[in-house]
mmCIF file with all atom_site columns, C-alpha atoms in Angstrom:
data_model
loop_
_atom_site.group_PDB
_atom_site.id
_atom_site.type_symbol
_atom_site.label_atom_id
_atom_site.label_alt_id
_atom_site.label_comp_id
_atom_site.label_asym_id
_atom_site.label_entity_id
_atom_site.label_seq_id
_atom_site.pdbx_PDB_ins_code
_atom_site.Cartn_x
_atom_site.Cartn_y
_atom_site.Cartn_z
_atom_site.occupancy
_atom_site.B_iso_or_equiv
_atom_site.pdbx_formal_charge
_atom_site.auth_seq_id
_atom_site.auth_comp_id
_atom_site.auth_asym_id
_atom_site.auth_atom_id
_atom_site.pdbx_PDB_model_num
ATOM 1   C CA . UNK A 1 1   ? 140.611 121.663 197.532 1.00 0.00 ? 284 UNK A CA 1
ATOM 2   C CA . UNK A 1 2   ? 140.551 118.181 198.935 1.00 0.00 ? 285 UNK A CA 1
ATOM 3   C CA . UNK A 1 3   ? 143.030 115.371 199.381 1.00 0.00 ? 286 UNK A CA 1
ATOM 4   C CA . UNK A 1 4   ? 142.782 112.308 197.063 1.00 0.00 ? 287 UNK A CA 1
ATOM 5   C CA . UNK A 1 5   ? 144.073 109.327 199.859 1.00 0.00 ? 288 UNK A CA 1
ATOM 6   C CA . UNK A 1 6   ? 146.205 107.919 196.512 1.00 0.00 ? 289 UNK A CA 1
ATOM 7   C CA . UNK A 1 7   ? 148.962 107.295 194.575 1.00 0.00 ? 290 UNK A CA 1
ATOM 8   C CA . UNK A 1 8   ? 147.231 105.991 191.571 1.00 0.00 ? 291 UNK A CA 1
ATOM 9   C CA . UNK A 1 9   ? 148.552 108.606 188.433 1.00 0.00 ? 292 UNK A CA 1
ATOM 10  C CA . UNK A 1 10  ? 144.681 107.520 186.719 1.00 0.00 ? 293 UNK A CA 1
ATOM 11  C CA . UNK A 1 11  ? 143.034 109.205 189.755 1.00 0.00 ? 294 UNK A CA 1
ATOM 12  C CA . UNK A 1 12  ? 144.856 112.396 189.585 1.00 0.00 ? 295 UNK A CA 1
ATOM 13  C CA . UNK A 1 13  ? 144.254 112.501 186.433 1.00 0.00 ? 296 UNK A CA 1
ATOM 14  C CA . UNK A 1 14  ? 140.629 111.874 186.297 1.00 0.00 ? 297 UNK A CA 1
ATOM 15  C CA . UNK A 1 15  ? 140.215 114.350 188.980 1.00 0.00 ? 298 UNK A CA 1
ATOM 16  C CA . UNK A 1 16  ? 141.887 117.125 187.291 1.00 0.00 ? 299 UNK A CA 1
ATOM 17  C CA . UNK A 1 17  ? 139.888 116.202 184.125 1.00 0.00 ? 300 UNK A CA 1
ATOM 18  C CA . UNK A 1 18  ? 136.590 116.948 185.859 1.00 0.00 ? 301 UNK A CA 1
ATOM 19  C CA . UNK A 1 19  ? 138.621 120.525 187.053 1.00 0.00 ? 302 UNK A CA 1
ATOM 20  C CA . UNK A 1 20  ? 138.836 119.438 191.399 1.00 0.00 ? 303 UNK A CA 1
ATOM 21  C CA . UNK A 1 21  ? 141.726 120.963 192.747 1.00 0.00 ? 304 UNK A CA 1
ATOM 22  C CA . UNK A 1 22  ? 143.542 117.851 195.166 1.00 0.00 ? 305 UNK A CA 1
ATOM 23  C CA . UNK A 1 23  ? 146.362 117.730 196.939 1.00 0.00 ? 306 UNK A CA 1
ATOM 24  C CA . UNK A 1 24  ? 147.902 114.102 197.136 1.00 0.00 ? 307 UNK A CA 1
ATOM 25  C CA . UNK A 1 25  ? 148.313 112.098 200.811 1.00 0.00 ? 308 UNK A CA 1
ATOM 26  C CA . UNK A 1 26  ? 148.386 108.145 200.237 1.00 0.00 ? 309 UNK A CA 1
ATOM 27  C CA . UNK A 1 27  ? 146.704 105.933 203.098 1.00 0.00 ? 310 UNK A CA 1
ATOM 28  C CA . UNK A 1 28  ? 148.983 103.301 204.541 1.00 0.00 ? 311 UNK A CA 1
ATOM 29  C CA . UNK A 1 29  ? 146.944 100.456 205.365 1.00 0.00 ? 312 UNK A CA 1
ATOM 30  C CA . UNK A 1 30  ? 147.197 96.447  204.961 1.00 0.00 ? 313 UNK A CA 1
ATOM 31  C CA . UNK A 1 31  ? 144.846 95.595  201.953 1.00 0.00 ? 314 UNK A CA 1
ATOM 32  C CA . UNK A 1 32  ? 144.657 92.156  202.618 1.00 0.00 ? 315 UNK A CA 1
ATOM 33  C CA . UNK A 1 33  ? 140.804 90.663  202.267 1.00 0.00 ? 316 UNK A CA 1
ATOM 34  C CA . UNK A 1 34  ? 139.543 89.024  205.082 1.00 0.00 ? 317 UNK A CA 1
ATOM 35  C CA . UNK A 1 35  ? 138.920 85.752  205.173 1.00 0.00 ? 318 UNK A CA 1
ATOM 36  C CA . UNK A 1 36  ? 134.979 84.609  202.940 1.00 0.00 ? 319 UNK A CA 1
ATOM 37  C CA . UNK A 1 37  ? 135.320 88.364  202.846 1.00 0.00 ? 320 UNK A CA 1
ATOM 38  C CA . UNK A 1 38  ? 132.632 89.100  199.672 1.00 0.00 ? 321 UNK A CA 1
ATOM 39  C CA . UNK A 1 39  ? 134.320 91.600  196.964 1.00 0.00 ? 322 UNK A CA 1
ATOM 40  C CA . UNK A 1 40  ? 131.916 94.029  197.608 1.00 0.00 ? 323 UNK A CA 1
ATOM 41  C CA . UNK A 1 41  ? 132.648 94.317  200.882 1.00 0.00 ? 324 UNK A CA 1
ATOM 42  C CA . UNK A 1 42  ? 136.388 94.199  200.576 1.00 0.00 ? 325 UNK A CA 1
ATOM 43  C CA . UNK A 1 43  ? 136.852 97.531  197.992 1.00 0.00 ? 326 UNK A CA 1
ATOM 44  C CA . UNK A 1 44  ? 134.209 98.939  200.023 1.00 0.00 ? 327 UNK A CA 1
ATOM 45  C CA . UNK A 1 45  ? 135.893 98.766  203.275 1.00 0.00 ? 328 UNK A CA 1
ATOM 46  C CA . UNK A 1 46  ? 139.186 99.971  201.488 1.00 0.00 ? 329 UNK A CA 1
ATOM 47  C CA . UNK A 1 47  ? 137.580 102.777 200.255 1.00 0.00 ? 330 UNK A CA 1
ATOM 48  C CA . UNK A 1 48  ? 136.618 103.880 203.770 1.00 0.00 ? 331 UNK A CA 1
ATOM 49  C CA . UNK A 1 49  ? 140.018 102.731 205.496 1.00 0.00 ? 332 UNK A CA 1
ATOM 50  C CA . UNK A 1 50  ? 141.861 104.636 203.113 1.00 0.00 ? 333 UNK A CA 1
ATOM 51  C CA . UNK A 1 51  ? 139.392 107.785 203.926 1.00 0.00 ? 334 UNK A CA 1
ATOM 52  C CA . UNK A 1 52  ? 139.282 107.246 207.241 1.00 0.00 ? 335 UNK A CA 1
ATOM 53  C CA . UNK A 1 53  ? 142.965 106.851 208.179 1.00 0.00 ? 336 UNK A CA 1
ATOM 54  C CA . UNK A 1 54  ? 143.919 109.922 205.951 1.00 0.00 ? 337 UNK A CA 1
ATOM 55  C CA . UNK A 1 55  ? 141.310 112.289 207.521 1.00 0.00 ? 338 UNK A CA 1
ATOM 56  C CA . UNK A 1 56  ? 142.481 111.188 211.144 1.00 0.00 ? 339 UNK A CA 1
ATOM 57  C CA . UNK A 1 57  ? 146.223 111.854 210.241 1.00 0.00 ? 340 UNK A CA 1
ATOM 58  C CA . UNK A 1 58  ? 145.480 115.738 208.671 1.00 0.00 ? 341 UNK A CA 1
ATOM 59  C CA . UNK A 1 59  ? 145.934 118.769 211.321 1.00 0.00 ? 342 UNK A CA 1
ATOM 60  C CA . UNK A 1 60  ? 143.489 120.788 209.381 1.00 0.00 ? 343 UNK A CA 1
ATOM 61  C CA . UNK A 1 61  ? 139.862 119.679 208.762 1.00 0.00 ? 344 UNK A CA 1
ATOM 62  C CA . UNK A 1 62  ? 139.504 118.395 205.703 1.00 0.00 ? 345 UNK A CA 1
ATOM 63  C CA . UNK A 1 63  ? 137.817 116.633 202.322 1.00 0.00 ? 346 UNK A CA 1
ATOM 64  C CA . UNK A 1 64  ? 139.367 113.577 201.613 1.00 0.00 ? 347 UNK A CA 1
ATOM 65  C CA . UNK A 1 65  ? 138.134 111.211 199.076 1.00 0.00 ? 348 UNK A CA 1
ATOM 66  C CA . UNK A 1 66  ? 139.470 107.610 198.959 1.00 0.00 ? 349 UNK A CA 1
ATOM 67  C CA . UNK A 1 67  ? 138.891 104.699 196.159 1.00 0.00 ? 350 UNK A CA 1
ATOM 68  C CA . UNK A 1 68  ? 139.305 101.005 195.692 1.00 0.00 ? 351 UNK A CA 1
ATOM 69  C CA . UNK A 1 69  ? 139.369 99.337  192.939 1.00 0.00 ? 352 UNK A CA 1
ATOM 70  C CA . UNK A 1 70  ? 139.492 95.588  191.877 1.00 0.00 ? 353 UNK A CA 1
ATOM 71  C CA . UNK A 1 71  ? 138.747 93.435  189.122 1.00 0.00 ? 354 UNK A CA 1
ATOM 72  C CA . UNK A 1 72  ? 136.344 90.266  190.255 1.00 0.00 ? 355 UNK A CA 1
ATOM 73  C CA . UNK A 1 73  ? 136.495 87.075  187.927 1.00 0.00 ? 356 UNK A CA 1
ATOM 74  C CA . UNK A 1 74  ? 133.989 84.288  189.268 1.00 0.00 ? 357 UNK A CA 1
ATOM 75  C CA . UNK A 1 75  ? 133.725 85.387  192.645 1.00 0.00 ? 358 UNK A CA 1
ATOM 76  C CA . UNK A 1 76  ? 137.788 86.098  192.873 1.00 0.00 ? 359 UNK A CA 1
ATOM 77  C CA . UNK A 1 77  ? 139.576 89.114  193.581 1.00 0.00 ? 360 UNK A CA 1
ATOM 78  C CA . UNK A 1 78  ? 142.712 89.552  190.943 1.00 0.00 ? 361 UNK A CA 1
ATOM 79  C CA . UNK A 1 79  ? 144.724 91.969  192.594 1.00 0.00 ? 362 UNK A CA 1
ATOM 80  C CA . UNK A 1 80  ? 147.968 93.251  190.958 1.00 0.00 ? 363 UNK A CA 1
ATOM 81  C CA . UNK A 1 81  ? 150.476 90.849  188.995 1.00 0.00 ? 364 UNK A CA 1
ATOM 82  C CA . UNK A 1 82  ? 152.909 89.349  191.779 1.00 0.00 ? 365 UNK A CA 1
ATOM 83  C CA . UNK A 1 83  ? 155.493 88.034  189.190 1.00 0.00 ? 366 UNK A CA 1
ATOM 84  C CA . UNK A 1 84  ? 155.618 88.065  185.450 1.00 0.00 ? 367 UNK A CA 1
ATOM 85  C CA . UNK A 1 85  ? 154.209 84.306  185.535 1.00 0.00 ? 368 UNK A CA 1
ATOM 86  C CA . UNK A 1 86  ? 151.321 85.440  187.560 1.00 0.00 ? 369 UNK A CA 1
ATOM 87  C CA . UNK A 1 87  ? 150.482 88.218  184.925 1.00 0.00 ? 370 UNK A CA 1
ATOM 88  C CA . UNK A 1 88  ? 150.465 85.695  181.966 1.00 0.00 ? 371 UNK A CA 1
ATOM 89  C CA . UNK A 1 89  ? 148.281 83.440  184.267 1.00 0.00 ? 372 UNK A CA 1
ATOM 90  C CA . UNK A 1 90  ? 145.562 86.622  184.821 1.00 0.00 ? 373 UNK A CA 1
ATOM 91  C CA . UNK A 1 91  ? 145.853 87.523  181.186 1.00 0.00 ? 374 UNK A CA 1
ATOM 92  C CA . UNK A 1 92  ? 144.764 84.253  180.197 1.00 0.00 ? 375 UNK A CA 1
ATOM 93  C CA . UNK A 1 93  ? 142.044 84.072  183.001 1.00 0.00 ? 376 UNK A CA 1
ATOM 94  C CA . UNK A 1 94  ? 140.651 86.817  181.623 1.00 0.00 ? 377 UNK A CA 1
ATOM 95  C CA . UNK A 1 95  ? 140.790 85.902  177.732 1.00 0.00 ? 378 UNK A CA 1
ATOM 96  C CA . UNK A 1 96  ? 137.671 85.580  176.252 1.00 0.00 ? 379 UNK A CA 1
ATOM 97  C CA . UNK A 1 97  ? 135.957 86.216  179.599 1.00 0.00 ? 380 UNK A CA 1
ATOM 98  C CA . UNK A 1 98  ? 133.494 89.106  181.642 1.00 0.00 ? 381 UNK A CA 1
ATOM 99  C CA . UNK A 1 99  ? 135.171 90.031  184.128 1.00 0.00 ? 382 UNK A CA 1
ATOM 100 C CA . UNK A 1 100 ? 133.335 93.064  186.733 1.00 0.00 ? 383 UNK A CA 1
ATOM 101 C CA . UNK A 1 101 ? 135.186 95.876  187.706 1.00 0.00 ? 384 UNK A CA 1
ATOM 102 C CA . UNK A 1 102 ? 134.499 97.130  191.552 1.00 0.00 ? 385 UNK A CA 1
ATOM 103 C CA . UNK A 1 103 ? 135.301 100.573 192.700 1.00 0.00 ? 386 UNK A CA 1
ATOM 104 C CA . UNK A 1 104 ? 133.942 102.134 196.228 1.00 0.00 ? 387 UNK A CA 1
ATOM 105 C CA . UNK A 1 105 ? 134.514 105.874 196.806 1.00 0.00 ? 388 UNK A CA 1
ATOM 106 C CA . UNK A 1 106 ? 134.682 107.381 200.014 1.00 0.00 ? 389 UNK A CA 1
ATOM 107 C CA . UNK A 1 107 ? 134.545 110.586 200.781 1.00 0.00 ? 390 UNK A CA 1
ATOM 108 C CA . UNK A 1 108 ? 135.184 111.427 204.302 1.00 0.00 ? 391 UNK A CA 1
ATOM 109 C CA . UNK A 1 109 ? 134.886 115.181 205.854 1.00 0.00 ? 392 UNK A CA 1
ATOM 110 C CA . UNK A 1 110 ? 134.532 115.188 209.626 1.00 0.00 ? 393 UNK A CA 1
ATOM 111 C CA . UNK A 1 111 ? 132.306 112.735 210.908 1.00 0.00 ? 394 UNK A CA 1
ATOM 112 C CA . UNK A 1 112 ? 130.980 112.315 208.227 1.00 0.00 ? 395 UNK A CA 1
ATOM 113 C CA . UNK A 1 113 ? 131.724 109.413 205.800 1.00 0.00 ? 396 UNK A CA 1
ATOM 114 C CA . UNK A 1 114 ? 129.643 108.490 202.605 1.00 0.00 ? 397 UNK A CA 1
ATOM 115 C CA . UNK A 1 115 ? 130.800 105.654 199.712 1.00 0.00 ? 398 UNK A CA 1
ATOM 116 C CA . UNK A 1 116 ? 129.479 104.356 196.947 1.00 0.00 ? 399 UNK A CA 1
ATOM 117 C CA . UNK A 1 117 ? 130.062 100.806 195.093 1.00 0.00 ? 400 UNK A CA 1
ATOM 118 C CA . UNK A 1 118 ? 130.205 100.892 190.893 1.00 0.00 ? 401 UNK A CA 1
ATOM 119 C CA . UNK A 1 119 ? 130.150 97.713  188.994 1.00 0.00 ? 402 UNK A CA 1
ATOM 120 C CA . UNK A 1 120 ? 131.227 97.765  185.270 1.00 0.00 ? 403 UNK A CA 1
ATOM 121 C CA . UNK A 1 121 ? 131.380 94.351  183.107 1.00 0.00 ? 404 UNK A CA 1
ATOM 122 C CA . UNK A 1 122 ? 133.911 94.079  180.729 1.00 0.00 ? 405 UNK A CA 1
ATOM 123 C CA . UNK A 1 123 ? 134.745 91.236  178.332 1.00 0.00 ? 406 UNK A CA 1
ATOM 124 C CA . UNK A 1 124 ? 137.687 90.741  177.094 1.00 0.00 ? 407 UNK A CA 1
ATOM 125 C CA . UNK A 1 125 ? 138.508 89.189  173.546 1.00 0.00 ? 408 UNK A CA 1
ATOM 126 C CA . UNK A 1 126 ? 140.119 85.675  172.822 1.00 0.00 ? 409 UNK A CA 1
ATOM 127 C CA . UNK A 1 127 ? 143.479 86.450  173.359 1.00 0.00 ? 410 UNK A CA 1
ATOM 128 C CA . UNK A 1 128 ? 146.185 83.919  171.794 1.00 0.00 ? 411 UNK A CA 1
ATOM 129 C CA . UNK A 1 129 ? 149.861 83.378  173.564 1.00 0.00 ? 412 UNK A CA 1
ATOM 130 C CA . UNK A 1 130 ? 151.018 86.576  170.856 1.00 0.00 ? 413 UNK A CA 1
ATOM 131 C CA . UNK A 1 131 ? 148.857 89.052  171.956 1.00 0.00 ? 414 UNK A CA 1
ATOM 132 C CA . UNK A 1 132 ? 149.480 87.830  175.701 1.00 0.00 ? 415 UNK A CA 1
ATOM 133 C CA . UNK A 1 133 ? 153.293 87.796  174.947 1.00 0.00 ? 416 UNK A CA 1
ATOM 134 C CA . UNK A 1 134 ? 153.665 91.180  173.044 1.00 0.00 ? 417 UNK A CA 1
ATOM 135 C CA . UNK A 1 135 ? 151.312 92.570  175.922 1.00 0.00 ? 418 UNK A CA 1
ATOM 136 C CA . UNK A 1 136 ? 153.478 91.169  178.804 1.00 0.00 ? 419 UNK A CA 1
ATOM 137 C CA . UNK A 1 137 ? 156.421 92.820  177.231 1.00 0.00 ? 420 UNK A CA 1
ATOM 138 C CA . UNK A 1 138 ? 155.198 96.314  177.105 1.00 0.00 ? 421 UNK A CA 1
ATOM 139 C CA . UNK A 1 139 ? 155.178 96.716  180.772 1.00 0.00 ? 422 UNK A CA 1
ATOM 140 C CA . UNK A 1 140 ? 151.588 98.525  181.012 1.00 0.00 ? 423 UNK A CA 1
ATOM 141 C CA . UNK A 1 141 ? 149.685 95.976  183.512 1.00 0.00 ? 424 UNK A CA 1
ATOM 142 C CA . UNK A 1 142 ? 152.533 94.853  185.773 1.00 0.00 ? 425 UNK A CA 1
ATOM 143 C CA . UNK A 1 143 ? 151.081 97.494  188.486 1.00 0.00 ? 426 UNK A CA 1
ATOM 144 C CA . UNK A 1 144 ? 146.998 97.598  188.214 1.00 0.00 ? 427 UNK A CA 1
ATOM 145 C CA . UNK A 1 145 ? 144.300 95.652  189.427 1.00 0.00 ? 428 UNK A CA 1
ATOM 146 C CA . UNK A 1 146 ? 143.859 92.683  186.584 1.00 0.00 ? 429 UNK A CA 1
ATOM 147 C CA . UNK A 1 147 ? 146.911 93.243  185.040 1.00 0.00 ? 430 UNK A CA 1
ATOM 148 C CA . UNK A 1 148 ? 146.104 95.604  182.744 1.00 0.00 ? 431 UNK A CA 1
ATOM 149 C CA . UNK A 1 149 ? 144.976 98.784  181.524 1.00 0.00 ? 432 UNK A CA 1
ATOM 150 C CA . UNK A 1 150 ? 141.833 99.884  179.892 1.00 0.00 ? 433 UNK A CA 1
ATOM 151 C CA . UNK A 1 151 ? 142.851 103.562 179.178 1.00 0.00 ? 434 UNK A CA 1
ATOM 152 C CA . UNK A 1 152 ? 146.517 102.418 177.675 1.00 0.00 ? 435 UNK A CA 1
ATOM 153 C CA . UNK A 1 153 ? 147.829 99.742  174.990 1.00 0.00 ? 436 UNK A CA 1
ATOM 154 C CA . UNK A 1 154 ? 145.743 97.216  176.870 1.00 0.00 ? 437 UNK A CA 1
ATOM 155 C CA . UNK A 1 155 ? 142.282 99.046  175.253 1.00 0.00 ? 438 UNK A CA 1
ATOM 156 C CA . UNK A 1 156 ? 142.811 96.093  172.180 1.00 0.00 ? 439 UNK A CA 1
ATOM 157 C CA . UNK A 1 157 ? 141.791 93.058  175.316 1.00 0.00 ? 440 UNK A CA 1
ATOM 158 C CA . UNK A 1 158 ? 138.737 94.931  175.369 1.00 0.00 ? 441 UNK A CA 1
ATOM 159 C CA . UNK A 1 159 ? 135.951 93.503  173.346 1.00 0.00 ? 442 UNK A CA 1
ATOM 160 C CA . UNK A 1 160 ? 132.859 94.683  175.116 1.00 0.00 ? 443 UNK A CA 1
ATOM 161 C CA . UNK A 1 161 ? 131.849 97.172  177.906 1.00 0.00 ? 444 UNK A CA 1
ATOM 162 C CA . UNK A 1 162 ? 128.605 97.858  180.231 1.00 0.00 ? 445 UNK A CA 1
ATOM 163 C CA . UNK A 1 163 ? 128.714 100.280 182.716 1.00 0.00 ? 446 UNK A CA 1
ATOM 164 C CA . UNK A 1 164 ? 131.263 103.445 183.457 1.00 0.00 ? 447 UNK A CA 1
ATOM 165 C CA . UNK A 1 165 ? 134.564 103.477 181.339 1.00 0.00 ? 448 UNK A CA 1
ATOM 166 C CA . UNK A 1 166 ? 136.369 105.915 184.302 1.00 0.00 ? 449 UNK A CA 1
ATOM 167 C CA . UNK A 1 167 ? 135.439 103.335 186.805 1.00 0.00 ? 450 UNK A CA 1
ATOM 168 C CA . UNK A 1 168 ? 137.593 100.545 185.029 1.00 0.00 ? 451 UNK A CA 1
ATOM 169 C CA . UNK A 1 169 ? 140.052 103.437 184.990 1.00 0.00 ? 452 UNK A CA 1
ATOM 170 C CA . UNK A 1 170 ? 140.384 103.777 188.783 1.00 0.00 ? 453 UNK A CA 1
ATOM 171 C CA . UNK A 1 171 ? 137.615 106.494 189.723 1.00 0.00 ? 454 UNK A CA 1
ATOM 172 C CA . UNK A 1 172 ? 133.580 106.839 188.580 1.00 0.00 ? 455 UNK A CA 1
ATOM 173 C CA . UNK A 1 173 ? 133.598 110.209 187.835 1.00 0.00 ? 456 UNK A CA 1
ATOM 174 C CA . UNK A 1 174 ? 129.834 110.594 187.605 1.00 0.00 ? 457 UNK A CA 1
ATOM 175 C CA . UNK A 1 175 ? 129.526 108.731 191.151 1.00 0.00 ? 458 UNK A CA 1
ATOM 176 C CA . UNK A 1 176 ? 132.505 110.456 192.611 1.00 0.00 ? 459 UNK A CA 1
ATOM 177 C CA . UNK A 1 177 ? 131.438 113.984 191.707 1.00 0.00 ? 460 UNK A CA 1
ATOM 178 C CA . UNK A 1 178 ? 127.664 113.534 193.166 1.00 0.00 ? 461 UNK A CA 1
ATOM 179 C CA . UNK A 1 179 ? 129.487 112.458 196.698 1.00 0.00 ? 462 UNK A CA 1
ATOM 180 C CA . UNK A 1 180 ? 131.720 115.553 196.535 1.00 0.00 ? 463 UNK A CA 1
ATOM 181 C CA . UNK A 1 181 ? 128.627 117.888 195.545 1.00 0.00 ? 464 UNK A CA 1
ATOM 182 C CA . UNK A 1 182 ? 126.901 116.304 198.523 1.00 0.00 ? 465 UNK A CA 1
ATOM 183 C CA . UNK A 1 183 ? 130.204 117.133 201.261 1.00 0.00 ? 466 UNK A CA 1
ATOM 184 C CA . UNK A 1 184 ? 129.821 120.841 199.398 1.00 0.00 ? 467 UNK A CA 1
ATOM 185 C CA . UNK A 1 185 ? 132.899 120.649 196.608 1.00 0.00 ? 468 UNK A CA 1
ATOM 186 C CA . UNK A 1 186 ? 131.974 121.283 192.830 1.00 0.00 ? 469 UNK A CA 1
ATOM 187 C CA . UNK A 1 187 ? 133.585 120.560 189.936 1.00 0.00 ? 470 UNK A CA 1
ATOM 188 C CA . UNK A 1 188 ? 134.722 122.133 186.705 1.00 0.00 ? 471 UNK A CA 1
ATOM 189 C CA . UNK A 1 189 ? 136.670 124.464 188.681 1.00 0.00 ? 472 UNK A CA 1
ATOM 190 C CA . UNK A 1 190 ? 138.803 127.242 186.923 1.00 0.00 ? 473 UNK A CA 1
#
């Protein structure tokens, strides 16, 4: 059993899909970059703040893995849509663009705390004011990095991908499960 430092439904799910038990404690911390602060850097050192603060706040040693993801688009970090305007804007950023998709992992038991960074490219089609309209409307992206989401209606953006699909999702599972081998926790579990 560990505990997944998130709130994020994808990472749950993506955990349970690759059968490790979790219990769920979100880290409260102020994600704001730091200033020439390199996107690289930034999810990485979320990663191990969120790991970090969890593990320190738990009575009983424990796992505790931690991710950050974000969506880089010439050197910029899109976070999450503030306003529907903002969302149209990022949508048509993104249109017809590569965009990379960052996620550090964490995993944090004692002392001990080991991350990894995954990049995945991802280009997205032409989009025309429809597709960004009908897309806006159906709600999906308001809440994820990038505004929107590769595993849901927002699969159709998607023209090309290089690198791991479950990263864009929130959580490299191939990376993620060789950390949690290495802090002894297996997957596939029953």
């Amino acid at each position: 059993m560990i505990i997944l430092a998130s709130a994020s439904p994808r990472r749950r799910e993506l955990l349970t899909q690759i059968g490790v038990p979790h219990t769920v404690q979100p880290a409260d911390i102020d994600e704001t970059p730091a200033a020439n602060e390199h996107p690289e850097d930034y999810v990485v050192r979320m990663a191990r703040s969120k790991g970090l603060v969890v593990a320190s706040s738990l009575r009983i040693p424990a796992t505790v893995l931690a991710a950050d993801t974000s969506v880089i688009l010439n050197g910029q970090i899109l976070g999450k849509p503030e306003s529907p305007e903002h969302h149209r804007a990022m949508l048509e950023q993104l249109s017809g663009n590569t965009q990379q998709v960052l996620s550090a992992i964490a995993v944090v038991t004692g002392d001990r705390c080991d991350t990894r960074l995954v990049t995945t490219h991802v280009t997205f089609r032409q989009l025309d004011e429809v597709l960004i309209k009908r897309y806006l409307e159906c709600g999906e992206g308001k809440d994820k990095a990038g505004g929107y989401g590769i595993q849901g209606k927002g699969a159709v953006l998607v023209a090309d991908i290089h690198g791991s699909y479950s990263n864009v999702v929130g959580l490299p599972l191939a990376e993620t499960a060789v950390l949690l081998e290495q802090h002894g926790i297996s997957y596939w579990q029953t």
